[in-house]
Short mmCIF file of C-alpha atoms and ligand atoms in Angstrom, two decimals:
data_model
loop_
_atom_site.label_atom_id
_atom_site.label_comp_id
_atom_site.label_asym_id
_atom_site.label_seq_id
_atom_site.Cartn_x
_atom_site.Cartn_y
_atom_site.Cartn_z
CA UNK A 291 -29.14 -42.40 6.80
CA UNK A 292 -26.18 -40.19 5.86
CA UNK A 293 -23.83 -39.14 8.94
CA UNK A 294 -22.63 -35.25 8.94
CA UNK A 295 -19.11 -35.31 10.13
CA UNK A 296 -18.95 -33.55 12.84
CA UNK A 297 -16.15 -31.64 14.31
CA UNK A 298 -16.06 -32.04 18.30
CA UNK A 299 -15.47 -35.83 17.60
CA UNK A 300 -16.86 -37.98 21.20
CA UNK A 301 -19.69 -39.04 22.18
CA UNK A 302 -21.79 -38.88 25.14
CA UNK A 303 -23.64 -41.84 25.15
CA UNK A 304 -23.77 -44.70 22.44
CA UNK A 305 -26.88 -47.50 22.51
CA UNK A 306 -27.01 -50.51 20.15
CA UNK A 307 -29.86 -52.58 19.88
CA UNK A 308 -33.48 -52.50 18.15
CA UNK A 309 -34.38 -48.78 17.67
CA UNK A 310 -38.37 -47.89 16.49
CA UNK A 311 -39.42 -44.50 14.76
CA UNK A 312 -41.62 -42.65 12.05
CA UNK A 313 -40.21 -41.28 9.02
CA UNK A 314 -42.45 -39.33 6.44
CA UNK A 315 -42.37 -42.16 4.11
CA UNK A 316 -42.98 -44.56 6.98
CA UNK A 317 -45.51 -44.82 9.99
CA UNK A 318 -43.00 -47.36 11.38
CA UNK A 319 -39.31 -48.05 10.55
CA UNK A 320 -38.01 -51.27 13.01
CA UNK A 321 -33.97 -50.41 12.71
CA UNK A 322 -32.84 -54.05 14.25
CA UNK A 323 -29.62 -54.36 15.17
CA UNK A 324 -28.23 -50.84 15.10
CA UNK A 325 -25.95 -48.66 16.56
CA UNK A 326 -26.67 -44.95 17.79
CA UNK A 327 -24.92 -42.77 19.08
CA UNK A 328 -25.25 -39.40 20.96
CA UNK A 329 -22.58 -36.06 20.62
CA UNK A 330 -21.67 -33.92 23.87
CA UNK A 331 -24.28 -31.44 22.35
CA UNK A 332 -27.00 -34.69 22.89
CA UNK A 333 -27.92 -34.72 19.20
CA UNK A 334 -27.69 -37.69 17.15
CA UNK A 335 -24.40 -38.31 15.74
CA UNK A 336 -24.75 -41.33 13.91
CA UNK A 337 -27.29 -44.12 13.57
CA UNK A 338 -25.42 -47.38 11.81
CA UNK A 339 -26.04 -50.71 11.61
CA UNK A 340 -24.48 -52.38 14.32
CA UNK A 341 -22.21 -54.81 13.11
CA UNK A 342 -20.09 -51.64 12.17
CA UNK A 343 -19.54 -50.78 15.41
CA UNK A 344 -15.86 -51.58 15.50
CA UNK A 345 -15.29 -49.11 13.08
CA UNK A 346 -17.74 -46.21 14.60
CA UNK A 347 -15.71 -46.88 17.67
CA UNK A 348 -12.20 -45.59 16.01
CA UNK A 349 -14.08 -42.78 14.07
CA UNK A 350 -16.25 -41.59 17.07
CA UNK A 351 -13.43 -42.23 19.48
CA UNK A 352 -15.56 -44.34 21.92
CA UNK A 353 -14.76 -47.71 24.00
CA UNK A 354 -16.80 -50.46 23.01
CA UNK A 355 -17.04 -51.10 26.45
CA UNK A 356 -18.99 -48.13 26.76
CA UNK A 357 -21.84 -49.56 24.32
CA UNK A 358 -24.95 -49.55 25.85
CA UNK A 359 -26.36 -52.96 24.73
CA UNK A 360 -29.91 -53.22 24.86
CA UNK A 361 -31.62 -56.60 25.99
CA UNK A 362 -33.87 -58.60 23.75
CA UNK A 363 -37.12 -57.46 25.03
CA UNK A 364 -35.64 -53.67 25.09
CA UNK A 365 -36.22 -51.47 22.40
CA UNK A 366 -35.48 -47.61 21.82
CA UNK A 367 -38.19 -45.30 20.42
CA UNK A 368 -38.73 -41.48 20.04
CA UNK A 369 -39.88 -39.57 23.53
CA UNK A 370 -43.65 -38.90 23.11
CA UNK A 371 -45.27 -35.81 22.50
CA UNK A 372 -48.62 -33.66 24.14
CA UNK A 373 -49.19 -31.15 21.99
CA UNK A 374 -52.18 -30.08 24.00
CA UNK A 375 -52.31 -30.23 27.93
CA UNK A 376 -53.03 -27.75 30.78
CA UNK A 377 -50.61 -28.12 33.37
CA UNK A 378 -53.10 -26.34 35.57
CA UNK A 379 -55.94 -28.68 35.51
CA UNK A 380 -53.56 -32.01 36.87
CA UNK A 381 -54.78 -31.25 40.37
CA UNK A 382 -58.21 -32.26 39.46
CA UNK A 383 -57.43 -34.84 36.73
CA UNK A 384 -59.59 -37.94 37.03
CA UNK A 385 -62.78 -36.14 38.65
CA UNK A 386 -65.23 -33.85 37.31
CA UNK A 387 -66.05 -35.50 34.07
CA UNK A 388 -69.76 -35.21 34.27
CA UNK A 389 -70.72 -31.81 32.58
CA UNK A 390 -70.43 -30.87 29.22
CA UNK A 391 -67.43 -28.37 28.03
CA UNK A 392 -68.89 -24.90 28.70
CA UNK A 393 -70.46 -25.73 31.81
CA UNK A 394 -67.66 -27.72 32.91
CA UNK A 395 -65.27 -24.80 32.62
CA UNK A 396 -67.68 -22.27 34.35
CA UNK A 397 -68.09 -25.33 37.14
CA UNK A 398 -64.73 -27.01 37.63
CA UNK A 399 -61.81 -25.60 35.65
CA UNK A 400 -62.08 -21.68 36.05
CA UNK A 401 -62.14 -22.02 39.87
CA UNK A 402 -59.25 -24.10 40.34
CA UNK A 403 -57.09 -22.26 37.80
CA UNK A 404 -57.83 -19.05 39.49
CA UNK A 405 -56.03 -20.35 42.36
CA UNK A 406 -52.40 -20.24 40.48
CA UNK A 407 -52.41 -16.92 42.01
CA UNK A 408 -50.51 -18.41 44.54
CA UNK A 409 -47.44 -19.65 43.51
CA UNK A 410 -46.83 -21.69 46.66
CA UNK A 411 -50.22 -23.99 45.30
CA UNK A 412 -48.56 -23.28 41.37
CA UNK A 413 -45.01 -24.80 42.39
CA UNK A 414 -46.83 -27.75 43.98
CA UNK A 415 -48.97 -28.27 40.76
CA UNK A 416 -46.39 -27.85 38.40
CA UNK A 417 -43.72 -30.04 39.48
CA UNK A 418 -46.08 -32.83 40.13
CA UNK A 419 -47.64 -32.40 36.47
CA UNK A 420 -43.83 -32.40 34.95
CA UNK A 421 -42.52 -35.88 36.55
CA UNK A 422 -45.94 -37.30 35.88
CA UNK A 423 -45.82 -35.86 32.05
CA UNK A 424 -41.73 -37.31 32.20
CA UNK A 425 -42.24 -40.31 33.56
CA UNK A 426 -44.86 -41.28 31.55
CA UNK A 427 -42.49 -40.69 28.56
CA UNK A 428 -43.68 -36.95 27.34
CA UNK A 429 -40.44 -35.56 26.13
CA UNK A 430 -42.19 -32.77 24.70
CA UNK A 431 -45.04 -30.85 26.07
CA UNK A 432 -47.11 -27.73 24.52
CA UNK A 433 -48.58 -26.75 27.86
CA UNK A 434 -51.10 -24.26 28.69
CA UNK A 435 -50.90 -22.94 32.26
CA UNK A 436 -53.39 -19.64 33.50
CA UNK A 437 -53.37 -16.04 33.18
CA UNK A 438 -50.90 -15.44 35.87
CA UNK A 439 -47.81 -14.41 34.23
CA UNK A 440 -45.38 -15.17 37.14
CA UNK A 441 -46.76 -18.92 37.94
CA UNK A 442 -46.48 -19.42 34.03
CA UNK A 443 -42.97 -18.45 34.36
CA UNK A 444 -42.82 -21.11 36.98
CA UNK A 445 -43.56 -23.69 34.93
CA UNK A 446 -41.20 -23.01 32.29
CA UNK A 447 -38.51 -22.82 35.07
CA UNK A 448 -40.29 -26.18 36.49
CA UNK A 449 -39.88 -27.98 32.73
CA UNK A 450 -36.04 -26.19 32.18
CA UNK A 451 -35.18 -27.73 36.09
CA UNK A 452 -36.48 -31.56 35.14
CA UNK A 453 -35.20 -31.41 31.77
CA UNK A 454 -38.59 -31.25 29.80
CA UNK A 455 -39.42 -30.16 26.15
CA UNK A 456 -41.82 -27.36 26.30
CA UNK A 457 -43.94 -24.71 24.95
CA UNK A 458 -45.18 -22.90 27.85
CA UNK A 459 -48.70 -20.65 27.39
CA UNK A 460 -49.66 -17.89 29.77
CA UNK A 461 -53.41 -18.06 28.93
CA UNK A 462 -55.24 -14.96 27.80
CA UNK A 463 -58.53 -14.14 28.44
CA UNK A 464 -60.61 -10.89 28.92
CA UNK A 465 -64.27 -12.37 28.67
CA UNK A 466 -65.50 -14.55 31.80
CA UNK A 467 -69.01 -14.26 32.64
CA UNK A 468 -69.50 -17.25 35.44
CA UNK A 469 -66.32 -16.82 37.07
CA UNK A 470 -65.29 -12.94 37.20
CA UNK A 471 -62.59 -12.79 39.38
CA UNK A 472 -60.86 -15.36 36.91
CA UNK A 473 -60.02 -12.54 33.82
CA UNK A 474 -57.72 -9.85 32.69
CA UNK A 475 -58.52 -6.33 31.09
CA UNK A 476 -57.58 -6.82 27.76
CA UNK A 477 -54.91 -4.32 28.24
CA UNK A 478 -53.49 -6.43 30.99
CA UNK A 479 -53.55 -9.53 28.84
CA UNK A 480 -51.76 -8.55 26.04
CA UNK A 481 -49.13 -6.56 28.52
CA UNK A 482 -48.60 -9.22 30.65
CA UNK A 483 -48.25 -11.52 27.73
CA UNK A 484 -45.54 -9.45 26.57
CA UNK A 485 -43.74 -9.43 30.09
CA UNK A 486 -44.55 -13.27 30.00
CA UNK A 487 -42.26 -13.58 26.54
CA UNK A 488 -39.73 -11.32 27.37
CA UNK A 489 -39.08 -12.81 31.06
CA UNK A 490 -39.12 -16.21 29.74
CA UNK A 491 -37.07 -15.57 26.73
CA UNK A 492 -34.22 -13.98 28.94
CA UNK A 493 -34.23 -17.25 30.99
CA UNK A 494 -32.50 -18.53 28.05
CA UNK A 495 -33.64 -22.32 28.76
CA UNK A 496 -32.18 -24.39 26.06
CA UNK A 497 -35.96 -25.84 25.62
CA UNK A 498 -38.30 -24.18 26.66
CA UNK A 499 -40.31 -21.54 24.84
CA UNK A 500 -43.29 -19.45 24.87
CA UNK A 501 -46.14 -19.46 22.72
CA UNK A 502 -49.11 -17.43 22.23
CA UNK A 503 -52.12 -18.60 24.16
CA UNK A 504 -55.96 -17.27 23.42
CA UNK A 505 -57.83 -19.56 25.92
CA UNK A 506 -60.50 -19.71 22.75
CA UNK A 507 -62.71 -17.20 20.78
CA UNK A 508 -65.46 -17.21 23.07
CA UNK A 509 -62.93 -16.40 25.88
CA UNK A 510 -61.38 -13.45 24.44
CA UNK A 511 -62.36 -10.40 22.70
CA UNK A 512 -62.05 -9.33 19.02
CA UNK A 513 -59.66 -6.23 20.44
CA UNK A 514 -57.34 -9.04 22.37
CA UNK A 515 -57.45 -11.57 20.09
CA UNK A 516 -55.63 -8.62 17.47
CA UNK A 517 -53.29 -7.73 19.98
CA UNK A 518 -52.33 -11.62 20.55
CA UNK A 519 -52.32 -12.23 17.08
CA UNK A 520 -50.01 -9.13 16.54
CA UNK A 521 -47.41 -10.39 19.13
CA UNK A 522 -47.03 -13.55 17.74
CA UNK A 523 -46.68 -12.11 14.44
CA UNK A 524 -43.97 -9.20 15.32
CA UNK A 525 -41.83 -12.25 17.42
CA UNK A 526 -42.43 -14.91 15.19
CA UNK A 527 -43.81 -17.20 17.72
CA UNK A 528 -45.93 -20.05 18.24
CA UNK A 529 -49.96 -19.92 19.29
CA UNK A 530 -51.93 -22.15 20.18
CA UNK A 531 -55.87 -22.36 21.43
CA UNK A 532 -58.97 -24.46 21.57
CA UNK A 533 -61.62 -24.90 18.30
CA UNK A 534 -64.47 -26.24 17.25
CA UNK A 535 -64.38 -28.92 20.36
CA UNK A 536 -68.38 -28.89 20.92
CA UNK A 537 -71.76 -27.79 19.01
CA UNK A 538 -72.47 -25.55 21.91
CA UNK A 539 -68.87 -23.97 21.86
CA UNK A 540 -69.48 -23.52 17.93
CA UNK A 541 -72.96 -21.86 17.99
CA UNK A 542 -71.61 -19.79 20.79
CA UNK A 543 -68.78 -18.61 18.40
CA UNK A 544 -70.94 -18.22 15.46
CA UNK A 545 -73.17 -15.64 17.47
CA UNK A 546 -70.28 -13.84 19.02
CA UNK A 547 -68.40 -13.03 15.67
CA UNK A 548 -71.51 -12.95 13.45
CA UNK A 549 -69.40 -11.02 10.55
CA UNK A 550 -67.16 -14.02 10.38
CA UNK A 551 -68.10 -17.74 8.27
CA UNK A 552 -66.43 -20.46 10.18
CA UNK A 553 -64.83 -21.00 13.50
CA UNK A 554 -61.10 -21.04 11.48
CA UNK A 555 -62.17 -17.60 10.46
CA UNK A 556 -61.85 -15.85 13.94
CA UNK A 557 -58.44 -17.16 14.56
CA UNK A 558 -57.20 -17.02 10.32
CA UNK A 559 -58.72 -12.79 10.51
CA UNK A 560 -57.20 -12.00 13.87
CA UNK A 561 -53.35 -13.41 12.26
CA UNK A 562 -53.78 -16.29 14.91
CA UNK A 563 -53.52 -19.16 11.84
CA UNK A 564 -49.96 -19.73 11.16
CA UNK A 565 -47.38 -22.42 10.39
CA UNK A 566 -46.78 -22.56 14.18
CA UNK A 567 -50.08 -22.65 15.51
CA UNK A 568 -51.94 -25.74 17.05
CA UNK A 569 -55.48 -25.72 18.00
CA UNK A 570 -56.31 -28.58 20.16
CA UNK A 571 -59.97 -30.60 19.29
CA UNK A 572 -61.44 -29.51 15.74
CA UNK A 573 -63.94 -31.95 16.33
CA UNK A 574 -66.66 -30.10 14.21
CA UNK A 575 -63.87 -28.59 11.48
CA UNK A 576 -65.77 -28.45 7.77
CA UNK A 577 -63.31 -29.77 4.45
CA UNK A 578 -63.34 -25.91 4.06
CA UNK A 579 -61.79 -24.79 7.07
CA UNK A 580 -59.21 -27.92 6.81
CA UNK A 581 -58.34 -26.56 3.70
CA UNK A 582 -57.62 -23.66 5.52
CA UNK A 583 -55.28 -25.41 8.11
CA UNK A 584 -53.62 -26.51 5.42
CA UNK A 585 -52.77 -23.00 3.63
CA UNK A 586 -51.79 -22.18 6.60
CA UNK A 587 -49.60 -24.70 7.54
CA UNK A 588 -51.83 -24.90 11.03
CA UNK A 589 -52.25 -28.13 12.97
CA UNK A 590 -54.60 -29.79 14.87
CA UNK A 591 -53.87 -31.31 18.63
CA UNK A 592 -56.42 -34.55 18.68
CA UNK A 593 -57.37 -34.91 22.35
CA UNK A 594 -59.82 -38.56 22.32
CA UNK A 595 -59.86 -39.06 26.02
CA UNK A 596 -60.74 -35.44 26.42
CA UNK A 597 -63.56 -35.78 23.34
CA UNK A 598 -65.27 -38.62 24.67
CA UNK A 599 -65.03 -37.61 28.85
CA UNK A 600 -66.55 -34.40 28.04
CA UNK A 601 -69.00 -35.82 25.44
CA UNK A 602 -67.49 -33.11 22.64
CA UNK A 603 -66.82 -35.15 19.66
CA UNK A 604 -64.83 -37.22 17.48
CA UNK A 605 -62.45 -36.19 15.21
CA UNK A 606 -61.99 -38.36 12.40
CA UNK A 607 -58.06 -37.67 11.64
CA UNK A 608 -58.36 -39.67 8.03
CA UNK A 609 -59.99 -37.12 6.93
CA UNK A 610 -57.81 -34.21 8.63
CA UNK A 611 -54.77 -36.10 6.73
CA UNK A 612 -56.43 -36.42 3.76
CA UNK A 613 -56.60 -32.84 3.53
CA UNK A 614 -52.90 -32.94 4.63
CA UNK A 615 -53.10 -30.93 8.30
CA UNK A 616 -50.50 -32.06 10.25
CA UNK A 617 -52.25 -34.06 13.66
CA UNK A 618 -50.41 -34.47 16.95
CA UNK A 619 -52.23 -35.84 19.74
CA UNK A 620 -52.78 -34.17 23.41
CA UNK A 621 -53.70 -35.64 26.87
CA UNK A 622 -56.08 -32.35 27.63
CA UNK A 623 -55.42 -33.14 30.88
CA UNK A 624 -57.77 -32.48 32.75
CA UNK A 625 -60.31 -32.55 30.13
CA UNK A 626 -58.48 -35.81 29.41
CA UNK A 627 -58.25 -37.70 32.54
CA UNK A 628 -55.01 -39.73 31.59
CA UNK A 629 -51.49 -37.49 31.70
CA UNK A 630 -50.27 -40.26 29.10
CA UNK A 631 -50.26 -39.81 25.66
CA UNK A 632 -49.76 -43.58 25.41
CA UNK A 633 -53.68 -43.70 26.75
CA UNK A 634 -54.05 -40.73 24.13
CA UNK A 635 -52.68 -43.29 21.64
CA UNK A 636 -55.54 -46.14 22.62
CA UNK A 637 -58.17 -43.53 22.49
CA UNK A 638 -57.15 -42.68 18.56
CA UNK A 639 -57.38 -45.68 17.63
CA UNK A 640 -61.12 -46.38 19.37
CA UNK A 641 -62.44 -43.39 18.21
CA UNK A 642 -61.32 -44.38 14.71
CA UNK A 643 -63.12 -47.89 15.59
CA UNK A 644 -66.09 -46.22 17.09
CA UNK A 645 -66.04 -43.96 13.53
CA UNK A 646 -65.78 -47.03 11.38
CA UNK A 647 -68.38 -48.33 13.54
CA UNK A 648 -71.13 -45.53 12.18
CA UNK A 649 -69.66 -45.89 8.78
CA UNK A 650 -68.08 -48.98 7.47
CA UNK A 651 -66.14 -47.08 4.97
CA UNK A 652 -63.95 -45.28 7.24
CA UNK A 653 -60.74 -46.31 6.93
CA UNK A 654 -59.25 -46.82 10.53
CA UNK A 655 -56.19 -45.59 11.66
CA UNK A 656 -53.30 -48.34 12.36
CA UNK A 657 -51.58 -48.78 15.25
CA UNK A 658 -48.10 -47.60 13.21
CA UNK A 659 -50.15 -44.35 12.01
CA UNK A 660 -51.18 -43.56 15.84
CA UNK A 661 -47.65 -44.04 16.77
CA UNK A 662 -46.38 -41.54 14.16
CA UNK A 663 -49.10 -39.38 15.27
CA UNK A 664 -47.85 -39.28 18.73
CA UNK A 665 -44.25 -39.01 18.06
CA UNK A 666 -43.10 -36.92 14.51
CA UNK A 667 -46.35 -36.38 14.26
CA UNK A 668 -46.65 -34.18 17.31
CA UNK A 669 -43.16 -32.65 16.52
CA UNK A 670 -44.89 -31.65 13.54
CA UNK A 671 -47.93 -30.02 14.79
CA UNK A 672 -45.75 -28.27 16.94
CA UNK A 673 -43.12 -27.49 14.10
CA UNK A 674 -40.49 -28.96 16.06
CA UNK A 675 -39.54 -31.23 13.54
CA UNK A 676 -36.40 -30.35 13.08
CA UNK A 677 -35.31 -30.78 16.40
CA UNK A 678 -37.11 -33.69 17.53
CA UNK A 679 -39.60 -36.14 16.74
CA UNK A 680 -37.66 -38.84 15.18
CA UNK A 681 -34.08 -40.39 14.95
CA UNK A 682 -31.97 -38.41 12.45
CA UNK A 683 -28.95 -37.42 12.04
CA UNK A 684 -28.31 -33.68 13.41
CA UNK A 685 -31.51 -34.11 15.45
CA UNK A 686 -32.01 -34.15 19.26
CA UNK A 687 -31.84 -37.37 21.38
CA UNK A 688 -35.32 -37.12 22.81
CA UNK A 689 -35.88 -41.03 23.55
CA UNK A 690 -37.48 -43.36 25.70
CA UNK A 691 -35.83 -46.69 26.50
CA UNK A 692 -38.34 -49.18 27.11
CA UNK A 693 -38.24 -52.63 28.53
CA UNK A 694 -41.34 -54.96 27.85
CA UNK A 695 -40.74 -57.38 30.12
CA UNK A 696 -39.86 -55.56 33.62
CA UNK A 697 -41.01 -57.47 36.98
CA UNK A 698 -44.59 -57.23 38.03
CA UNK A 699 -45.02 -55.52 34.82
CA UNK A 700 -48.31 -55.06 33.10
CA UNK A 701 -48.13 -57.34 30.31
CA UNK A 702 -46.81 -61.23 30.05
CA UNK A 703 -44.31 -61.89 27.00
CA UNK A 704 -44.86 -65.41 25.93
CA UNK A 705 -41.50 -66.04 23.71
CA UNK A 706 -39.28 -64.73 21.42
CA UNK A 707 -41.05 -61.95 19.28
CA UNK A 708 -40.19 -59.65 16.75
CA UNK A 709 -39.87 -55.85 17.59
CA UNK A 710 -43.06 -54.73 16.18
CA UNK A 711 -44.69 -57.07 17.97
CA UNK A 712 -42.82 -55.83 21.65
CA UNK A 713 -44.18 -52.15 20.25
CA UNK A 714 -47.61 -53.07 19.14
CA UNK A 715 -47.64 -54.82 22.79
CA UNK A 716 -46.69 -52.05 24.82
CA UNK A 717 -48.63 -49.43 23.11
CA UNK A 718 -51.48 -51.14 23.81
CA UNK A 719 -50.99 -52.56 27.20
CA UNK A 720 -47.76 -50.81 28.23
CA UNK A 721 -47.50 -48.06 31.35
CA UNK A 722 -44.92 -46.53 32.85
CA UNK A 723 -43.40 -48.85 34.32
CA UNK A 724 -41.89 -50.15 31.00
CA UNK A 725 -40.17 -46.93 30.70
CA UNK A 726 -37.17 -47.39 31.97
CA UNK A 727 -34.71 -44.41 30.84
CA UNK A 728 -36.31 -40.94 29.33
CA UNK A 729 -34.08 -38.63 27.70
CA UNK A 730 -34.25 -35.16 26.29
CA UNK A 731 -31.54 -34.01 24.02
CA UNK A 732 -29.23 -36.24 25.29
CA UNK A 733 -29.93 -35.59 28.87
CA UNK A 734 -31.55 -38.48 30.92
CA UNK A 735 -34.42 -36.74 32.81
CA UNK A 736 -35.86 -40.54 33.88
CA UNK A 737 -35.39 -42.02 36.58
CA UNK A 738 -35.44 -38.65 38.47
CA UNK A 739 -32.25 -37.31 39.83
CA UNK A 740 -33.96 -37.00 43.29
CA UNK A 741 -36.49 -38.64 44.85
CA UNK A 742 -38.74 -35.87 45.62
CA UNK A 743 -42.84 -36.06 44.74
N1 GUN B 935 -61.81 -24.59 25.72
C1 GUN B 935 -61.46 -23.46 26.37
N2 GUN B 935 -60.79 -23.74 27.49
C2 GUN B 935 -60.70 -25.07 27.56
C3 GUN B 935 -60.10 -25.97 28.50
O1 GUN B 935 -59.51 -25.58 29.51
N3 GUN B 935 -60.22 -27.29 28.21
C4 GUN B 935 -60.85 -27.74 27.10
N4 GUN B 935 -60.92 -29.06 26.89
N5 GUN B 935 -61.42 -26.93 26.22
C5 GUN B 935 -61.34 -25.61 26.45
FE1 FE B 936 -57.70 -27.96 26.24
#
């Protein structure tokens, strides 16, 4: 990889050992041996081999003393990526799993979200759903949280505070038959959506952003779903919503927008299909309307847990990347009843077994291609690629050290293996615990800085 030379010469942190990532070429590079290190800015300054690291040391103006060496069952590897959760749903997470999407909304979610009124219960949530999201190695997080504007803002101050990646969505919605207490006038919704942006953009949090949030087409009106589609438009910003999740939820749509062909069509006509929007599910998408994510330059968030715990679907992501839509995974918490994309990892892969299952001729998604998914591949679908997802030069530090064989661990290493056999190891039986050291641009955000719950 070719190093920029960069003017403030120091570094802030420099690690040498085995480093894992995705490239586009690549669902899995193993960099053995090598030497990174980190500018005051906590981008990546260089990545080298490390048996140069005498003379990185004069350039970069670093102690070799201040190497980090990493031990042989240690590795480096890009902070994960949920490009699909609702912050607002962790309080229930891991109940409530017995009802089928629409009813489960009407039953479970819309109460308990309509309860972030108060910002006392909100600031409780939030935090709680951030260290839990951090610890478990999400760097980056596209969250929705409900349609109260100022416990929204709360969680993007929560995410700036703990050092978190995030898109942060004030959810929109002006249609809500079972619950009715739990909606906005449209003219409220798209207002407070502006006061959302402009409150949060004035923050100025290094990494933390808003982004356009239509709950989902049967959810908001024709009228709103113009007015969100315009604000994204006029402030170039990022959306993101639910489709085609469950038959119901699609027949539903179909009636409600009867002038309209497909599902992709309600979002694409209202200007809500962009190159920065991600729509989390797309379980029932046709080839047509993926040809239309592609166009567009949309993505698709692939929630498994979520799909099977609610009964929705199963996306078959072979085909999505056949057609070329960029896929990042999500938890859906609390659709999803893990917070860790590393479960959100597993699932992909059994739902591609369960697919191949039905038809032999799937072809299966590897372990490498799931660990893409949920690292550049979720910078993707978010188009953060060119700040995070992998390890480049000029690129944030958003990294997870993680350590394979820590004490009462989860998982028994039986003798000196190779590093792709440490990854394929602890993406399949690996927790939190392995995570030793989380950081986001630089900044280590794991282990806390406090001790607080
Ligand atoms: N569709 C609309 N709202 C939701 C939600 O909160 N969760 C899921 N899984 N699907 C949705
Ligand atoms: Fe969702």
């Amino acid at each position: 990889m070719e190093q920029t030379k960069d003017t403030t010469v120091g570094v802030a942190h420099v690690f040498r050992g085995a480093f894992v990532h995705s490239t586009l070429e690549a669902p899995l590079e193993i960099l053995d041996d090598t030497v990174l290190g980190v500018d005051k800015k906590g981008k990546i300054a260089f990545i080298e081999k490390g048996r140069d690291v005498k003379s990185l040391s004069a350039k970069w103006e670093f102690l070799l003393s201040d190497v980090r060496q990493l031990e042989p069952h240690e590795f480096i590897m890009p902070g994960l990526v949920d490009s699909h959760i609702h912050a607002s749903q962790y309080s229930y997470s891991g109940t409530a799993l017995d009802l089928p999407l629409l009813q489960w909304l009407n039953t479970y979610t819309f109460p308990v979200e309509s309860q972030f009124k108060d910002l006392k219960f909100a600031d409780k949530v939030y935090n709680k759903v951030v260290r839990r999201t951090l610890r478990n190695g999400t760097t980056t997080a596209c969250y929705f949280a409900t349609i109260h504007t100022d416990a929204s803002l709360l969680l993007g101050e929560i995410a700036d505070k703990l050092g978190q990646r995030a898109l942060v969505g004030k959810v929109c919605m002006d249609c809500n038959d079972a619950v009715a207490h739990y909606k906005e006038t449209t003219e409220d919704s798209s207002k407070e959506t502006k006061r959302f942006i402009q409150e949060l953009m004035e923050k100025k949090y290094p990494h933390v952003r808003p982004v356009v949030t239509p709950r989902f087409a049967i959810s908001c009106t024709s009228a709103l779903l113009h007015e969100l589609g315009d604000i994204a438009k006029n402030n170039n910003l990022h959306i993101q919503s639910h489709i085609s999740e469950n038959k119901e939820e699609c027949q539903v749509v179909q009636n409600l927008f009867k002038d309209l062909e497909t599902y992709t069509d309600v979002y694409r006509e209202h200007n809500l299909l962009t190159d920065k929007t991600v729509m989390a599910h797309g379980c029932y998408l046709t080839n047509r309307e993926l040809d239309d994510f592609h166009k567009a330059g949309a993505s698709i968030s692939h929630c498994p847990n979520s799909n099977i715990s609610l009964c929705s679907g199963m996306l078959d992501v072979r085909n999505a990347l056949n057609h070329q839509v960029k896929v990042g995974l999500g938890t859906d918490v609390g659709g999803g009843y893990s917070p860790s994309i590393l479960d959100a990892m597993r699932r992909a892969l059994m739902t591609s077994k369960a697919l191949k299952i039905q038809d032999p001729n799937h072809q299966t998604l590897t372990f490498e291609e799931v660990f893409r998914l949920a690292t550049l591949g979720g910078s993707q679908a978010l188009s953060l690629d060119s700040e995070t997802g992998n390890f480049e030069v000029g690129k944030d530090f958003d990294a997870l050290v993680v350590n394979v064989c820590v004490p009462d661990g989860p998982m028994d290493i039986c003798g000196p293996e190779p590093t792709k056999v440490l990854l394929e190891k602890f993406l399949n039986l690996g927790d939190d615990r392995n995570i030793c050291e989380v950081y986001v641009a630089g900044r280590r955000v794991v282990p806390f800085a406090d001790k607080a719950s």
